[in-house]
């Protein structure tokens, strides 16, 4: 069964460093998403991506964040200069033809900023 | 921000009991409502996507209803089993942006 994969499973970084979180969505899906969950809080939407561009982004997704689909299979989230408050579980998801289709989530990357 | 609320926050039921919980959301500009099942140490798994007022969907012992006019959805589990223990999340999407509830944590006691 196709699945969304994410790497790494856990990333530890120093404050101010850049991190890139990687995701491989399901191959025939068209919509891609990044979410985060800070420990003990709600899952928060960061960004949705369709047709090689951002379709929507939340207030959280400021200039420190960027997304890219560099090669037709990977979907990356970059945080340019990490802050302590960026520590969270980051989930990638993909869905088929529209955002009304089921979303398939990856296993997540736990980001710890020291 | 369009708040999605879920209740109760947590629930303990005996094996074999049926149970239900609620997701409420602002009814304006409705696009779709998603239900997920999230087991500990795994990623959320899609259960249902509901789009029309009056929708009812079923998957095995789990079913859901949707009322977009009053802004709520119910998730029902019939004859709960220990393997149903998980957090059940709902999320409302407005186009391509999603708003999640905090989830209902269900524990089924054997």
Coordinates of C-alpha atoms in Angstrom, one line a residue:
Chain A
X1 CA 0.0 0.0 0.0
X2 CA 1.5 3.4 -0.9
X3 CA 2.5 5.6 2.0
X4 CA 3.9 9.0 2.8
X5 CA 7.4 8.8 4.1
X6 CA 9.4 11.4 6.0
X7 CA 13.0 11.8 6.9
X8 CA 14.7 12.1 9.4
X9 CA 12.5 10.7 12.1
X10 CA 14.2 12.9 14.7
X11 CA 16.3 16.1 14.1
X12 CA 18.2 17.9 16.8
X13 CA 19.6 21.3 15.9
X14 CA 21.0 24.4 17.6
X15 CA 19.0 27.6 17.7
X16 CA 19.7 29.7 14.6
X17 CA 20.6 26.8 12.4
X18 CA 18.8 25.9 9.2
X19 CA 16.9 22.6 8.9
X20 CA 15.3 20.8 6.0
X21 CA 12.6 18.3 6.6
X22 CA 12.0 15.9 3.8
X23 CA 8.8 14.1 2.7
X24 CA 8.0 11.8 -0.2
X25 CA 4.3 12.0 -0.8
X26 CA 2.2 9.3 -2.5
X27 CA 3.2 9.4 -6.1
X28 CA 0.0 10.2 -7.9
X29 CA -1.2 12.7 -5.3
X30 CA -1.5 16.4 -6.3
X31 CA -1.9 18.2 -3.0
X32 CA 0.8 18.4 -0.3
X33 CA 0.7 19.8 3.2
X34 CA 2.9 20.5 6.2
X35 CA 1.5 20.5 9.7
X36 CA 3.1 20.7 13.1
X37 CA 2.1 19.7 16.6
X38 CA 3.9 21.3 19.6
X39 CA 3.8 19.0 22.5
X40 CA 0.4 19.1 24.2
X41 CA -1.2 21.4 21.7
X42 CA -3.4 21.0 18.6
X43 CA -2.2 20.0 15.2
X44 CA -1.6 23.2 13.3
X45 CA -1.7 23.7 9.6
X46 CA 1.4 25.3 8.1
X47 CA 1.0 25.3 4.3
X48 CA -0.6 23.6 1.4
X49 CA 1.1 23.1 -2.0
X50 CA -0.5 22.4 -5.4
X51 CA 0.8 22.6 -8.9
X52 CA 4.3 23.6 -7.8
X53 CA 3.2 26.6 -5.7
X54 CA 1.8 27.4 -2.3
X55 CA -2.0 27.4 -2.4
X56 CA -2.5 28.5 1.2
X57 CA -0.4 29.2 4.3
X58 CA -1.2 30.0 7.9
X59 CA 0.1 32.8 10.1
X60 CA 2.7 30.5 11.5
X61 CA 4.3 30.1 8.0
X62 CA 6.3 33.3 8.0
X63 CA 9.5 34.2 6.1
X64 CA 11.5 31.7 8.1
X65 CA 9.7 28.9 6.4
X66 CA 9.8 27.8 2.8
X67 CA 8.6 24.7 0.9
X68 CA 9.9 23.2 -2.3
X69 CA 9.3 20.3 -4.6
X70 CA 12.7 20.0 -6.1
X71 CA 12.5 16.9 -8.2
X72 CA 8.9 15.7 -8.6
X73 CA 9.0 13.3 -5.7
X74 CA 10.4 15.0 -2.7
X75 CA 8.5 17.8 -0.8
X76 CA 10.7 19.7 1.6
X77 CA 10.1 22.1 4.5
X78 CA 13.0 24.5 5.3
X79 CA 13.2 26.5 8.4
X80 CA 16.0 29.1 7.9
X81 CA 16.9 30.1 11.4
X82 CA 15.4 27.8 14.0
X83 CA 14.0 29.1 17.2
X84 CA 13.3 27.2 20.4
X85 CA 9.6 27.5 19.8
X86 CA 10.0 25.6 16.5
X87 CA 10.5 22.4 18.5
X88 CA 7.5 20.2 17.5
X89 CA 6.5 17.2 15.5
X90 CA 6.2 18.0 11.9
X91 CA 3.9 16.0 9.7
X92 CA 3.7 15.9 5.9
X93 CA 0.5 14.8 4.2
X94 CA -0.7 14.4 0.7
X95 CA -4.1 14.0 -1.0
X96 CA -5.3 13.1 -4.4
X97 CA -7.3 15.3 -6.7
X98 CA -8.5 17.9 -4.2
X99 CA -8.4 18.8 -0.5
X100 CA -11.7 17.1 -0.2
X101 CA -10.0 13.8 -0.7
X102 CA -8.6 11.8 2.2
X103 CA -5.2 13.0 3.4
X104 CA -2.5 10.5 4.0
X105 CA 0.0 11.5 6.7
X106 CA 3.6 10.6 7.0
X107 CA 5.1 9.3 10.3
X108 CA 6.4 12.7 11.3
X109 CA 9.8 14.3 12.1
X110 CA 10.4 15.3 15.6
X111 CA 12.4 18.5 15.6
X112 CA 14.2 19.5 18.8
X113 CA 15.8 23.0 18.8
X114 CA 18.4 23.5 21.6
Chain B
X1 CA -9.1 31.7 13.1
X2 CA -11.9 29.3 12.7
X3 CA -12.1 27.2 16.0
X4 CA -12.9 23.6 15.8
X5 CA -13.9 22.1 19.2
X6 CA -14.2 18.5 20.2
X7 CA -15.9 16.9 23.2
X8 CA -15.4 15.2 25.4
X9 CA -11.6 15.6 25.7
X10 CA -11.2 12.0 26.9
X11 CA -13.5 9.0 27.4
X12 CA -13.2 5.6 29.0
X13 CA -15.7 2.9 28.0
X14 CA -16.0 -0.8 28.6
X15 CA -15.4 -3.2 25.8
X16 CA -18.7 -3.8 24.0
X17 CA -20.2 -0.4 24.8
X18 CA -21.1 2.0 22.1
X19 CA -20.0 5.6 22.3
X20 CA -20.0 8.8 20.4
X21 CA -18.3 12.2 20.4
X22 CA -18.7 15.6 18.9
X23 CA -16.9 17.9 16.6
X24 CA -18.3 21.4 16.4
X25 CA -17.1 24.1 14.0
X26 CA -18.2 27.5 12.6
X27 CA -20.9 26.8 10.0
X28 CA -20.1 29.6 7.6
X29 CA -18.0 29.0 4.5
X30 CA -18.1 25.2 5.0
X31 CA -16.0 23.2 2.6
X32 CA -15.3 19.8 4.1
X33 CA -14.9 18.0 7.5
X34 CA -12.3 15.3 8.0
X35 CA -12.2 12.7 10.8
X36 CA -8.9 10.9 11.7
X37 CA -8.0 8.2 14.0
X38 CA -4.6 8.7 15.7
X39 CA -2.9 5.9 17.6
X40 CA 0.0 6.6 19.9
X41 CA 3.3 6.6 18.1
X42 CA 1.7 6.5 14.7
X43 CA 0.5 9.1 12.2
X44 CA -3.2 10.2 11.8
X45 CA -5.2 7.9 9.6
X46 CA -8.1 9.2 7.6
X47 CA -11.5 7.8 8.5
X48 CA -14.0 10.0 6.7
X49 CA -14.2 13.1 4.6
X50 CA -17.7 14.7 4.8
X51 CA -18.9 17.4 2.5
X52 CA -22.7 17.6 2.3
X53 CA -25.2 18.6 5.0
X54 CA -26.8 15.4 6.2
X55 CA -23.9 13.2 5.1
X56 CA -23.7 9.9 6.9
X57 CA -20.6 7.7 6.4
X58 CA -19.8 4.3 7.8
X59 CA -16.7 2.2 8.0
X60 CA -17.2 -1.1 9.8
X61 CA -18.3 -0.3 13.4
X62 CA -17.5 3.4 13.0
X63 CA -19.9 5.9 11.5
X64 CA -20.2 9.7 11.3
X65 CA -22.9 12.3 10.6
X66 CA -22.6 15.9 9.5
X67 CA -24.8 18.9 10.1
X68 CA -23.3 21.9 8.3
X69 CA -26.1 24.3 9.1
X70 CA -25.6 24.0 12.8
X71 CA -21.9 23.2 12.6
X72 CA -21.4 19.8 14.1
X73 CA -20.4 16.3 13.3
X74 CA -20.8 13.2 15.4
X75 CA -18.6 10.1 15.4
X76 CA -20.1 6.9 16.6
X77 CA -18.4 3.6 17.5
X78 CA -20.6 0.6 17.9
X79 CA -19.5 -2.2 20.2
X80 CA -16.1 -0.6 21.2
X81 CA -13.1 -2.9 21.1
X82 CA -9.7 -2.4 22.8
X83 CA -8.1 -1.8 19.4
X84 CA -10.4 1.3 19.0
X85 CA -8.4 3.0 21.7
X86 CA -6.9 6.1 20.0
X87 CA -7.3 9.8 19.7
X88 CA -10.0 10.8 17.2
X89 CA -9.4 14.1 15.5
X90 CA -11.6 16.2 13.4
X91 CA -10.5 19.0 11.0
X92 CA -12.3 21.5 9.0
X93 CA -10.9 22.7 5.8
X94 CA -11.8 25.9 4.0
X95 CA -10.4 25.3 0.6
X96 CA -6.8 24.3 1.2
X97 CA -6.4 25.4 4.8
X98 CA -7.1 23.0 7.7
X99 CA -8.2 23.7 11.3
X100 CA -7.9 20.8 13.7
X101 CA -9.7 20.1 17.0
X102 CA -7.8 19.0 20.0
X103 CA -9.1 15.4 19.7
X104 CA -11.1 13.0 21.8
X105 CA -8.9 10.4 23.5
X106 CA -10.8 7.1 23.7
X107 CA -9.7 4.3 26.0
X108 CA -11.6 1.0 25.7
X109 CA -11.2 -1.1 28.8
X110 CA -11.2 -4.9 28.2

